[in-house]
Short mmCIF file of C-alpha atoms in Angstrom, two decimals:
data_model
loop_
_atom_site.label_atom_id
_atom_site.label_comp_id
_atom_site.label_asym_id
_atom_site.label_seq_id
_atom_site.Cartn_x
_atom_site.Cartn_y
_atom_site.Cartn_z
CA MET A 27 100.83 109.88 100.33
CA ASP A 28 103.47 107.86 102.20
CA MET A 29 105.56 105.22 100.75
CA PRO A 30 107.36 102.35 102.65
CA VAL A 31 110.85 103.09 103.87
CA PRO A 32 113.20 101.59 101.20
CA SER A 33 115.31 98.55 102.08
CA ALA A 34 118.72 99.74 103.07
CA LYS A 35 120.01 96.30 102.11
CA VAL A 36 118.65 96.62 98.58
CA LEU A 37 120.01 100.25 98.20
CA ALA A 38 123.45 99.24 99.42
CA ASP A 39 123.48 96.22 96.89
CA LYS A 40 122.50 98.34 93.73
CA ALA A 41 125.81 97.74 92.00
CA ARG A 42 125.59 93.85 92.32
CA ILE A 43 121.79 93.94 91.44
CA VAL A 44 122.49 95.77 88.25
CA LYS A 45 125.37 93.44 87.43
CA ARG A 46 123.20 90.48 87.78
CA LEU A 47 120.47 91.98 85.72
CA ARG A 48 122.94 92.70 82.85
CA LYS A 49 123.75 88.87 82.84
CA VAL A 50 120.21 87.90 82.13
CA LEU A 51 119.25 90.82 79.84
CA PRO A 52 120.91 92.64 76.80
CA ARG A 53 123.04 95.39 78.14
CA ASP A 54 120.75 98.20 76.52
CA ALA A 55 117.84 96.70 78.53
CA VAL A 56 119.11 97.91 81.85
CA ILE A 57 119.30 101.37 82.86
CA ASP A 58 120.81 102.51 86.21
CA ASP A 59 122.23 106.05 85.47
CA PRO A 60 120.41 108.43 87.71
CA ALA A 61 120.02 111.01 84.95
CA GLU A 62 118.13 108.39 83.02
CA THR A 63 116.02 106.58 85.79
CA ARG A 64 114.68 110.06 86.50
CA ALA A 65 112.48 109.70 83.41
CA TYR A 66 110.74 106.82 85.40
CA GLU A 67 110.27 108.63 88.68
CA CYS A 68 106.50 109.19 88.18
CA ASP A 69 103.51 108.54 86.03
CA ALA A 70 100.80 110.98 85.11
CA LEU A 71 100.26 111.58 88.76
CA SER A 72 103.21 113.89 88.61
CA ALA A 73 102.77 115.71 92.02
CA TYR A 74 104.55 112.62 93.42
CA ARG A 75 107.85 111.18 92.35
CA CYS A 76 110.77 108.92 93.50
CA ALA A 77 113.54 107.70 91.22
CA PRO A 78 113.77 103.94 91.08
CA LEU A 79 116.83 101.84 91.77
CA ALA A 80 117.08 100.72 88.22
CA VAL A 81 114.84 100.28 85.10
CA VAL A 82 114.77 97.22 82.79
CA LEU A 83 113.16 97.26 79.36
CA PRO A 84 112.76 93.61 78.17
CA ARG A 85 111.80 92.76 74.57
CA THR A 86 110.44 89.30 75.08
CA THR A 87 108.38 87.25 77.56
CA GLN A 88 111.43 85.11 78.21
CA GLU A 89 113.49 88.18 79.19
CA VAL A 90 110.61 89.32 81.54
CA ALA A 91 110.57 85.81 83.30
CA ALA A 92 114.40 85.79 83.50
CA CYS A 93 114.36 89.22 85.16
CA LEU A 94 111.54 88.52 87.64
CA LYS A 95 113.11 85.34 88.57
CA LEU A 96 116.35 87.04 89.45
CA LEU A 97 114.64 89.74 91.31
CA HIS A 98 112.63 87.46 93.34
CA GLU A 99 115.77 85.62 94.33
CA LEU A 100 117.32 88.88 95.38
CA ARG A 101 114.08 90.14 97.12
CA VAL A 102 114.08 93.25 95.10
CA PRO A 103 110.61 95.15 94.70
CA VAL A 104 109.46 95.50 91.08
CA VAL A 105 107.00 98.10 89.66
CA PRO A 106 105.50 97.12 86.26
CA ARG A 107 105.14 99.94 83.83
CA GLY A 108 103.16 100.24 80.55
CA ALA A 109 103.30 103.76 79.11
CA GLY A 110 103.24 105.62 82.52
CA THR A 111 99.97 107.34 81.82
CA SER A 112 98.37 106.29 85.10
CA LEU A 113 96.44 109.10 86.87
CA ALA A 114 96.38 107.27 90.09
CA GLY A 115 100.16 106.69 90.72
CA GLY A 116 100.00 103.16 89.78
CA SER A 117 103.51 102.96 88.25
CA MET A 118 105.23 105.28 90.64
CA PRO A 119 108.45 103.42 91.98
CA SER A 120 110.13 103.35 95.34
CA ALA A 121 113.78 104.10 95.67
CA ASP A 122 114.55 100.25 96.21
CA ALA A 123 112.40 99.12 93.18
CA VAL A 124 113.12 98.14 89.78
CA VAL A 125 110.79 99.53 87.20
CA LEU A 126 109.95 96.79 84.62
CA GLY A 127 108.83 98.62 81.50
CA LEU A 128 107.04 97.06 78.47
CA ALA A 129 107.50 99.75 75.83
CA ARG A 130 109.71 97.70 73.73
CA MET A 131 107.19 94.74 73.56
CA ASN A 132 104.77 96.18 71.01
CA ARG A 133 104.46 93.75 68.20
CA VAL A 134 101.20 92.42 66.79
CA LEU A 135 101.59 88.58 67.05
CA GLU A 136 98.43 87.30 65.37
CA ILE A 137 95.23 88.61 63.66
CA ASP A 138 92.31 86.33 63.10
CA THR A 139 89.41 88.02 61.86
CA GLU A 140 87.32 84.79 61.20
CA ASN A 141 87.44 84.20 64.95
CA ARG A 142 87.42 87.82 65.93
CA PHE A 143 90.52 88.22 67.83
CA ILE A 144 93.98 89.96 67.73
CA ARG A 145 96.97 88.94 69.92
CA VAL A 146 99.48 91.64 70.67
CA GLU A 147 102.41 92.21 73.11
CA ALA A 148 101.23 94.26 75.93
CA GLY A 149 103.48 97.27 75.38
CA ARG A 150 101.50 98.01 72.29
CA THR A 151 99.43 101.28 72.52
CA ASN A 152 95.71 101.15 72.75
CA LEU A 153 95.01 103.06 69.56
CA SER A 154 97.58 101.32 67.36
CA VAL A 155 95.65 97.97 68.05
CA THR A 156 92.65 99.28 66.10
CA GLY A 157 95.26 100.84 63.65
CA ALA A 158 96.51 97.38 62.98
CA ILE A 159 92.95 96.13 61.79
CA GLU A 160 90.97 99.05 60.87
CA GLY A 161 91.96 98.63 57.16
CA GLN A 162 90.12 95.35 57.15
CA GLY A 163 87.11 96.96 58.63
CA TRP A 164 87.70 95.83 62.44
CA PHE A 165 88.29 97.90 65.54
CA TYR A 166 89.26 97.40 69.21
CA ALA A 167 86.30 98.97 71.35
CA PRO A 168 87.88 100.21 74.60
CA ASP A 169 88.95 103.74 73.94
CA PRO A 170 90.39 105.64 77.07
CA SER A 171 91.16 109.27 76.53
CA SER A 172 94.92 108.56 76.64
CA GLN A 173 94.40 105.95 73.86
CA LEU A 174 97.11 107.57 71.65
CA ALA A 175 99.81 106.96 74.40
CA CYS A 176 98.50 104.42 76.96
CA ALA A 177 99.59 100.66 76.63
CA ILE A 178 97.48 97.59 76.55
CA ALA A 179 99.32 96.39 79.74
CA GLY A 180 98.05 99.39 81.72
CA ASN A 181 94.62 99.07 80.23
CA ILE A 182 94.56 95.39 81.61
CA GLY A 183 96.00 96.38 84.88
CA MET A 184 93.41 99.16 85.60
CA ASN A 185 90.47 97.72 83.52
CA SER A 186 90.24 100.77 81.37
CA GLY A 187 87.17 102.03 79.68
CA GLY A 188 86.39 105.05 77.61
CA ALA A 189 83.64 106.93 75.78
CA HIS A 190 82.31 103.86 73.98
CA CYS A 191 82.28 101.38 76.97
CA LEU A 192 78.54 102.17 77.54
CA LYS A 193 77.80 99.92 74.60
CA TYR A 194 80.88 97.62 74.25
CA GLY A 195 82.05 97.33 77.87
CA VAL A 196 85.44 98.11 79.51
CA THR A 197 88.67 96.14 79.12
CA THR A 198 87.53 93.06 80.93
CA ASN A 199 84.57 92.69 78.57
CA ASN A 200 86.99 92.75 75.57
CA LEU A 201 89.90 90.73 77.07
CA MET A 202 89.92 87.07 75.92
CA GLY A 203 93.29 85.80 77.24
CA VAL A 204 96.69 86.92 78.48
CA THR A 205 100.50 85.68 78.98
CA LEU A 206 101.30 86.27 82.47
CA VAL A 207 104.77 86.16 84.14
CA THR A 208 104.71 85.62 87.95
CA MET A 209 107.26 87.20 90.45
CA GLN A 210 108.70 83.75 90.62
CA GLY A 211 109.57 83.93 86.82
CA GLU A 212 106.84 81.34 85.82
CA VAL A 213 105.19 82.06 82.47
CA VAL A 214 101.27 81.21 82.61
CA THR A 215 98.77 81.35 79.89
CA ILE A 216 95.31 82.32 81.01
CA GLY A 217 92.31 82.24 78.63
CA GLY A 218 92.57 82.46 75.03
CA PRO A 219 90.56 82.89 71.82
CA TRP A 220 87.58 80.58 72.90
CA CYS A 221 84.59 80.65 74.90
CA ASP A 222 84.78 80.99 78.54
CA ALA A 223 86.83 78.15 80.23
CA GLY A 224 85.45 76.18 83.12
CA GLY A 225 86.74 76.68 86.73
CA LEU A 226 87.99 79.77 88.36
CA ASP A 227 87.81 83.07 86.44
CA LEU A 228 91.46 83.61 86.66
CA LEU A 229 91.22 86.10 83.77
CA GLY A 230 88.83 88.25 85.56
CA VAL A 231 91.16 88.29 88.66
CA ILE A 232 94.00 89.46 86.40
CA CYS A 233 92.13 92.26 84.81
CA GLY A 234 92.04 95.19 87.02
CA SER A 235 94.77 93.81 89.39
CA GLU A 236 96.97 96.87 89.00
CA GLY A 237 100.27 94.93 88.48
CA GLN A 238 99.84 93.12 92.02
CA LEU A 239 99.79 89.58 90.84
CA GLY A 240 102.09 89.31 87.89
CA VAL A 241 103.31 91.06 84.50
CA VAL A 242 101.07 90.67 81.44
CA THR A 243 103.31 90.34 78.42
CA GLU A 244 100.84 89.39 75.80
CA ALA A 245 97.17 89.85 75.43
CA THR A 246 94.42 88.27 73.20
CA LEU A 247 91.77 90.88 72.51
CA ARG A 248 88.16 90.67 71.12
CA ILE A 249 87.76 92.70 67.92
CA LEU A 250 84.59 93.90 66.33
CA ARG A 251 83.20 94.72 62.90
CA GLN A 252 83.27 98.59 62.29
CA PRO A 253 79.52 99.81 62.56
CA GLU A 254 77.52 100.55 59.35
CA GLY A 255 77.28 104.11 60.46
CA ALA A 256 77.38 106.47 63.51
CA ARG A 257 76.06 109.95 64.41
CA PRO A 258 76.55 112.01 67.42
CA VAL A 259 74.13 114.83 68.76
CA LEU A 260 74.99 117.54 71.04
CA ILE A 261 72.35 118.62 73.69
CA GLY A 262 72.94 121.83 76.00
CA PHE A 263 71.19 122.32 79.26
CA GLY A 264 70.82 125.11 81.79
CA SER A 265 72.34 123.17 84.65
CA ASN A 266 74.55 120.16 85.54
CA GLU A 267 71.58 118.53 87.53
CA VAL A 268 69.20 118.67 84.59
CA ALA A 269 71.81 117.22 82.23
CA GLY A 270 72.28 114.48 84.79
CA ALA A 271 68.46 113.76 84.90
CA CYS A 272 68.42 113.49 81.13
CA VAL A 273 71.12 110.82 81.19
CA ALA A 274 69.23 108.81 83.79
CA ASP A 275 65.94 109.16 81.83
CA ILE A 276 67.82 107.97 78.52
CA ILE A 277 69.18 104.79 80.39
CA ARG A 278 65.88 104.20 82.18
CA ALA A 279 64.04 104.06 78.63
CA GLY A 280 66.19 101.21 77.75
CA ILE A 281 68.10 103.01 74.96
CA LEU A 282 71.73 101.93 74.52
CA PRO A 283 73.62 104.64 72.69
CA VAL A 284 77.26 103.84 71.98
CA ALA A 285 78.33 106.69 74.12
CA ILE A 286 76.82 109.47 76.50
CA GLU A 287 79.52 112.06 77.42
CA PHE A 288 79.07 115.02 79.93
CA MET A 289 80.76 118.37 79.99
CA ASP A 290 80.01 121.37 82.32
CA ARG A 291 80.61 125.13 81.78
CA PRO A 292 84.31 125.21 83.01
CA CYS A 293 85.19 122.46 80.63
CA ILE A 294 83.02 123.91 77.76
CA GLU A 295 84.77 127.36 78.06
CA ALA A 296 88.34 125.64 78.21
CA THR A 297 87.69 123.70 75.12
CA GLU A 298 86.15 126.38 73.14
CA ALA A 299 89.18 128.70 73.96
CA PHE A 300 91.37 125.58 72.97
CA CYS A 301 89.93 124.20 69.87
CA HIS A 302 86.93 126.23 68.86
CA ALA A 303 84.56 123.23 68.54
CA GLY A 304 81.55 125.60 68.38
CA TYR A 305 79.76 124.37 71.50
CA PRO A 306 76.64 126.48 72.63
CA ASP A 307 76.81 128.74 75.57
CA CYS A 308 75.39 126.65 78.30
CA GLU A 309 75.93 125.25 81.83
CA ALA A 310 76.25 121.63 80.57
CA LEU A 311 76.10 119.54 77.54
CA LEU A 312 75.70 115.92 76.59
CA ILE A 313 77.27 114.28 73.48
CA VAL A 314 75.22 111.14 72.67
CA GLU A 315 76.23 109.06 69.82
CA CYS A 316 74.11 106.31 68.17
CA GLU A 317 75.31 103.77 65.58
CA GLY A 318 74.16 101.01 63.19
CA SER A 319 72.03 101.46 60.12
CA GLU A 320 70.46 104.71 59.00
CA ALA A 321 67.01 103.36 60.23
CA GLU A 322 68.35 102.37 63.55
CA ILE A 323 70.17 105.54 64.05
CA ALA A 324 67.16 107.67 63.12
CA GLU A 325 64.88 105.63 65.59
CA GLN A 326 67.34 105.95 68.49
CA LEU A 327 67.86 109.60 68.05
CA GLY A 328 64.23 110.37 67.55
CA LEU A 329 63.55 108.68 71.02
CA ILE A 330 66.56 110.53 72.64
CA ARG A 331 65.13 113.91 71.12
CA GLN A 332 61.82 113.11 72.82
CA ILE A 333 63.41 112.56 76.17
CA ALA A 334 65.72 115.67 75.92
CA ALA A 335 62.73 117.87 75.16
CA ARG A 336 61.07 117.02 78.57
CA HIS A 337 64.38 118.65 80.12
CA ASP A 338 63.98 121.99 78.23
CA PRO A 339 67.52 121.85 76.40
CA VAL A 340 69.13 125.07 75.40
CA GLU A 341 70.16 123.38 72.14
CA PHE A 342 69.85 120.07 70.29
CA ARG A 343 72.28 119.76 67.54
CA GLU A 344 72.50 116.65 65.31
CA ALA A 345 75.42 116.06 63.12
CA GLN A 346 74.61 116.64 59.45
CA SER A 347 77.97 115.49 58.06
CA PRO A 348 81.24 113.65 58.96
CA ASP A 349 82.94 117.06 59.51
CA GLU A 350 80.09 118.19 61.92
CA ALA A 351 80.51 114.86 63.84
CA LYS A 352 84.25 115.33 64.17
CA ARG A 353 83.66 118.75 65.56
CA ILE A 354 81.25 117.77 68.05
CA TRP A 355 83.80 115.06 69.32
CA LEU A 356 86.68 117.55 69.11
CA GLY A 357 85.98 119.50 72.14
CA ARG A 358 85.43 116.19 74.27
CA LYS A 359 88.59 114.59 73.14
CA SER A 360 90.45 117.82 73.79
CA ALA A 361 88.95 118.51 77.29
CA PHE A 362 91.73 117.24 79.41
CA GLY A 363 94.38 119.13 77.57
CA ALA A 364 92.21 122.17 77.48
CA MET A 365 91.62 122.43 81.05
CA GLY A 366 95.52 122.41 81.58
CA GLN A 367 95.27 126.07 80.23
CA LYS A 368 93.24 127.02 83.42
CA GLY A 369 95.89 125.80 85.82
CA ASP A 370 97.01 122.68 87.58
CA TYR A 371 94.25 120.11 88.18
CA MET A 372 93.74 116.72 89.74
CA CYS A 373 91.63 114.17 87.68
CA LEU A 374 89.57 111.97 89.83
CA ASP A 375 87.56 108.75 88.99
CA GLY A 376 84.71 107.69 90.81
CA THR A 377 81.81 105.71 89.66
CA ILE A 378 78.04 106.09 90.73
CA PRO A 379 74.81 104.69 89.60
CA VAL A 380 73.27 106.75 86.81
CA SER A 381 70.15 107.39 88.68
CA ALA A 382 72.31 109.38 91.25
CA LEU A 383 73.80 111.79 88.71
CA PRO A 384 71.79 114.76 89.38
CA GLU A 385 72.13 114.56 93.33
CA VAL A 386 75.94 113.90 93.05
CA LEU A 387 76.61 116.73 90.67
CA LYS A 388 74.86 119.01 93.07
CA ARG A 389 76.75 117.80 95.91
CA ILE A 390 80.08 118.17 94.09
CA GLY A 391 79.15 121.88 93.48
CA GLU A 392 78.53 122.20 97.17
CA ILE A 393 81.91 120.64 97.99
CA SER A 394 83.65 122.92 95.58
CA ARG A 395 82.12 125.91 97.16
CA ALA A 396 83.14 124.71 100.64
CA PHE A 397 86.64 124.18 99.76
CA GLY A 398 86.98 127.33 97.60
CA LEU A 399 88.55 125.21 94.57
CA GLU A 400 86.73 125.10 90.99
CA VAL A 401 85.79 121.90 89.54
CA GLY A 402 85.31 121.10 85.98
CA ASN A 403 83.12 117.95 85.22
CA VAL A 404 83.83 115.89 82.08
CA PHE A 405 82.98 112.22 82.27
CA HIS A 406 81.46 108.97 80.85
CA ALA A 407 77.98 109.81 81.83
CA GLY A 408 76.22 106.73 80.47
CA ASP A 409 77.75 104.31 82.89
CA GLY A 410 78.22 106.82 85.61
CA ASN A 411 82.03 106.91 85.47
CA MET A 412 82.75 110.45 86.78
CA HIS A 413 86.00 112.58 86.18
CA PRO A 414 85.77 115.78 88.27
CA LEU A 415 88.87 117.86 87.56
CA ILE A 416 89.81 120.03 90.72
CA LEU A 417 91.65 123.13 89.79
CA TYR A 418 94.40 124.33 92.12
CA ASN A 419 97.76 126.01 92.16
CA ALA A 420 100.49 123.42 92.72
CA ASN A 421 103.02 126.11 93.52
CA ALA A 422 100.87 127.75 96.39
CA PRO A 423 101.59 126.22 99.84
CA GLY A 424 98.96 124.06 101.09
CA GLN A 425 97.04 123.85 97.80
CA GLN A 426 98.07 120.38 97.05
CA GLU A 427 97.03 119.08 100.38
CA LEU A 428 93.63 121.02 100.12
CA CYS A 429 92.91 119.55 96.62
CA GLU A 430 93.62 116.07 97.97
CA ARG A 431 91.26 116.46 101.01
CA MET A 432 88.64 117.87 98.57
CA GLY A 433 89.14 114.81 96.23
CA ALA A 434 88.70 112.44 99.13
CA GLU A 435 85.44 114.10 99.97
CA ILE A 436 84.21 113.57 96.41
CA LEU A 437 85.20 110.01 96.27
CA LYS A 438 83.62 109.26 99.64
CA LEU A 439 80.43 110.86 98.06
CA CYS A 440 80.60 108.39 95.23
CA VAL A 441 80.75 105.51 97.56
CA GLU A 442 77.88 106.94 99.79
CA ALA A 443 75.86 107.26 96.59
CA GLY A 444 76.11 103.46 95.98
CA GLY A 445 79.20 103.62 93.65
CA CYS A 446 82.84 102.95 94.08
CA LEU A 447 86.19 104.49 94.31
CA THR A 448 87.41 103.79 90.68
CA GLY A 449 85.96 103.16 87.32
CA GLU A 450 88.98 102.90 85.21
CA HIS A 451 92.13 104.69 86.56
CA GLY A 452 92.51 102.09 89.47
CA VAL A 453 93.34 102.67 92.97
CA GLY A 454 97.12 103.07 92.80
CA LEU A 455 98.51 105.49 95.47
CA GLU A 456 95.87 108.05 95.02
CA LYS A 457 92.95 106.24 96.46
CA ARG A 458 95.01 103.53 98.47
CA ASP A 459 94.00 105.14 101.79
CA LEU A 460 90.35 105.51 101.00
CA MET A 461 89.93 101.73 100.40
CA GLU A 462 88.63 101.33 104.01
CA VAL A 463 85.84 103.58 103.06
CA GLN A 464 84.53 101.25 100.56
CA PHE A 465 85.70 97.87 101.97
CA ALA A 466 85.33 96.22 105.33
CA PRO A 467 88.44 94.77 107.05
CA GLU A 468 87.38 91.12 105.97
CA ASP A 469 86.99 92.14 102.44
CA LEU A 470 90.56 93.74 102.17
CA GLU A 471 91.72 90.55 103.93
CA ALA A 472 90.29 88.45 101.25
CA GLN A 473 91.80 90.51 98.53
CA MET A 474 95.21 90.44 100.05
CA ARG A 475 95.04 86.58 100.46
CA VAL A 476 94.70 86.56 96.60
CA LYS A 477 97.87 88.43 96.21
CA ASP A 478 99.62 86.08 98.79
CA VAL A 479 98.87 83.25 96.38
CA PHE A 480 100.41 84.94 93.26
CA ASP A 481 103.21 86.88 95.02
CA PRO A 482 103.83 85.39 98.57
CA ALA A 483 106.91 87.77 99.06
CA TRP A 484 104.80 90.92 98.30
CA LEU A 485 107.34 92.20 95.79
CA LEU A 486 105.10 93.44 92.95
CA ASN A 487 103.76 97.03 93.24
CA ALA A 488 103.17 96.20 96.93
CA ALA A 489 102.92 99.87 98.17
CA LYS A 490 99.75 100.49 96.02
CA VAL A 491 96.17 99.45 96.45
CA PHE A 492 96.04 98.46 100.06
CA PRO A 493 96.59 100.94 102.93
CA LEU A 494 99.95 100.74 104.28
CA ARG A 495 98.83 99.95 107.81
CA VAL A 496 96.71 97.13 106.47
CA SER A 497 99.41 95.56 104.41
CA ALA A 498 102.45 96.23 106.70
CA ALA A 499 102.73 92.75 108.12
CA ARG A 500 102.78 91.22 104.65
CA ARG A 501 105.29 93.73 103.38
CA GLY A 502 107.55 93.35 106.48
CA SER A 503 107.33 97.32 106.59
CA LYS A 504 108.73 99.17 109.65
CA GLY A 505 107.84 102.58 108.68
CA ALA A 506 106.92 105.05 106.17
CA LEU A 507 108.36 107.89 104.28
CA PRO A 508 106.70 110.49 102.08
CA PRO A 509 107.72 110.44 98.40
CA ARG A 510 109.53 113.65 97.05
CA ARG A 511 107.26 116.30 95.59
#
């Protein structure tokens, strides 16, 4: 994964740039010591890393604006960073870039339960948004697996989802407004706690833009009443394909559970060894959760039981107590950490039509055998957002490259099946060079013209999303260098 050649002028001018930054920001908000900037050299795609020129940690929107205005004047690239949990390299810097971190901007600014919204600074973690309102009987719906650590800024940048997005939607469906600072230092308010505004859907453009258009410093989020009740069931199957067919049949029947999660044998075995959730011995399992009144839950689960029975399940286990419900979810929520016990892995993020699940799961198995690398599947099955985990040995020569080639084949398969390259992790660096698989040249040109409007100098996260060859003229790039591994 190449990166643009860093600007020799910017590198040579580091001392002056840092000095100017300290004039517009508090001294403790600017980090330039290489021993400290190393903490920002990568995100959760840790196979690639590059220490930035400097790091700034503003505390207010005004400080963000002052910083961006100065760096625009000096023509210094900027990489926005929420909590650094991106699995696609979305916040990996270049050597001539300043990382703008939002970790210190984590306050709750307003809670309005009457109008069902909360306004927070964008550095606040996802789970702590619900934490601020759950005592009043409310919650924020998007729940990515990294919700304990990931920031709202990154959720907006990547349009994150989570297990419960089947019913409640992803970030864009729960985002009402943002405060955005452009690269020129202009502070803009887009949307707000009211019905959809007329004109262009700029909020829809910002959500999922991966830090390409501006830095989100505040977000107005839709909040919901906690459901009257919820109950999960665990359904075991004899093959991945049969489990996938059951998911398709549930959705085809018009049933809308709050979540349908999928795990296959490698993940089941890893989670059992890790947290002893008590999962059955089977090739694949589904966790399906329904919520509402007791009558609603009983009706939905009755229909799901009928559908599952047609697929000859190994086991159908309905939670009979809050403790049993927690144990059913325990393995799923522990899956990514548990898989780390088996070795290094790359977590992919492709999305496909639910009807294509059986065939795509079969093809992933074939690709796995062809490349000789094991795959564990754990994903949001209800909306077809797949997360294949490719196991490999990062210390063995050639394994990283083999893993990446295999990952590219799986993502191409997702597009071929009628899906797309990403559901919630974003394009970042990881999928940048696959964008031409999904989009025609005129499509990429249209997307880049949107960036031209917001960031004409192409200073914001410019090495991400678009293939370097395609964006070279706009970035003024004269070559590319690989990042350090």
